Every structure is written in structure tokens, then in C-alpha cells.
Amino acid sequence: MPATTTPVLTALAVGTEVATIGTFHLAEVVSSEITERGNRKTILRWTESIPAASVIKNAETVWAQVPGRTPQSIVTTRN
């Protein structure tokens, strides 16, 4: 059986547009870095307001992604 390797994450470019899974709420990357453990830590700024989802335009949130795991909230990116 061939060995599997964990994918290596890279930081997202500042200004990259991202969308959430299912609802496609839009945000943009304010900063992004790879932590000591190899996780991606990204600060996002919402580009729209959706009160029912507690999404407030220009509010910032932290999104973390662990290598080898399916992202739980971000589905797509676009520069």
C-alpha cells in the first residue's frame, strides 16, 4: 500500500476573495500565515452584511485550516 502524504498549506495572498460553504458569504483575506504546526491561520474581512448569519460587513474573523482536513467553512478562493 503506498504511503500517503499530508498536503502542505501555503498562505493566502492578501486581497484574495473567499466564499463560505453552502451560503457563499463573501470575504477577503486581510492576512494569512502558516503556523509552527503547519496550519494556515487567516484573518478575513467580510465584504457584505447578512444579519441572519451574524455576518457584518467590514468585521474581521479568524479562519484556521489544518493540513489534510476538509475546510469547514471556506469553499473557494479567487484573486
C-alpha positions as MATLAB code, in Angstrom:
seq = 'MPATTTPVLTALAVGTEVATIGTFHLAEVVSSEITERGNRKTILRWTESIPAASVIKNAETVWAQVPGRTPQSIVTTRN';
ca = [
       0.000    0.000    0.000;
       1.541    3.364   -0.998;
       2.245    5.871    1.746;
       0.022    8.928    1.836;
       1.419   12.362    2.440;
      -0.287   15.251    4.173;
      -0.672   18.220    1.840;
       1.373   21.292    2.671;
      -0.617   24.500    3.007;
       0.583   27.893    1.828;
      -0.526   31.304    2.984;
      -3.274   33.037    1.008;
      -2.443   36.321   -0.705;
      -3.786   39.494    0.883;
      -6.870   40.626   -1.045;
      -7.873   37.106   -2.122;
     -11.674   36.766   -2.221;
     -13.084   33.757   -0.357;
     -16.615   32.347   -0.032;
     -18.193   30.190    2.669;
     -19.558   26.692    2.066;
     -23.249   26.494    1.155;
     -24.189   30.123    1.709;
     -21.358   31.711   -0.277;
     -20.940   34.714    2.050;
     -18.023   36.718    0.669;
     -14.914   37.911    2.499;
     -11.395   38.982    1.608;
      -8.049   37.983    3.114;
      -6.519   40.628    5.411;
      -3.535   38.464    6.432;
      -2.527   34.823    6.220;
       0.327   32.817    7.707;
       1.460   29.252    8.295;
       1.804   28.407   11.999;
       4.555   26.318   13.599;
       2.312   23.238   13.339;
       1.774   23.776    9.598;
      -1.805   25.059    9.934;
      -2.988   28.066    7.956;
      -4.243   30.987   10.068;
      -6.063   33.614    8.043;
      -7.801   36.819    9.065;
     -10.806   37.570    6.872;
     -12.854   40.761    6.482;
     -16.486   40.276    5.452;
     -17.425   42.212    2.303;
     -21.185   42.019    2.861;
     -23.706   42.062    5.720;
     -26.044   39.127    6.399;
     -27.643   39.753    9.811;
     -29.351   36.337    9.936;
     -25.915   34.694    9.732;
     -24.226   37.186   12.112;
     -22.056   38.385    9.224;
     -21.324   42.112    9.481;
     -19.650   43.979    6.629;
     -16.045   45.018    7.458;
     -15.962   42.830   10.607;
     -12.911   40.560   10.836;
     -12.785   36.897   11.765;
     -10.019   34.293   12.110;
     -10.163   31.160    9.963;
      -7.850   28.212   10.596;
      -7.230   25.247    8.308;
      -5.434   22.025    9.243;
      -3.492   20.185    6.505;
      -5.198   17.020    5.284;
      -8.633   18.002    6.611;
     -11.509   19.309    4.537;
     -12.063   23.011    5.265;
     -15.140   23.513    7.440;
     -16.198   26.953    6.266;
     -14.336   28.258    3.220;
     -15.135   26.652   -0.108;
     -13.451   28.741   -2.767;
     -10.876   31.450   -3.324;
     -10.392   33.867   -6.173;
      -7.840   36.627   -6.833;
];
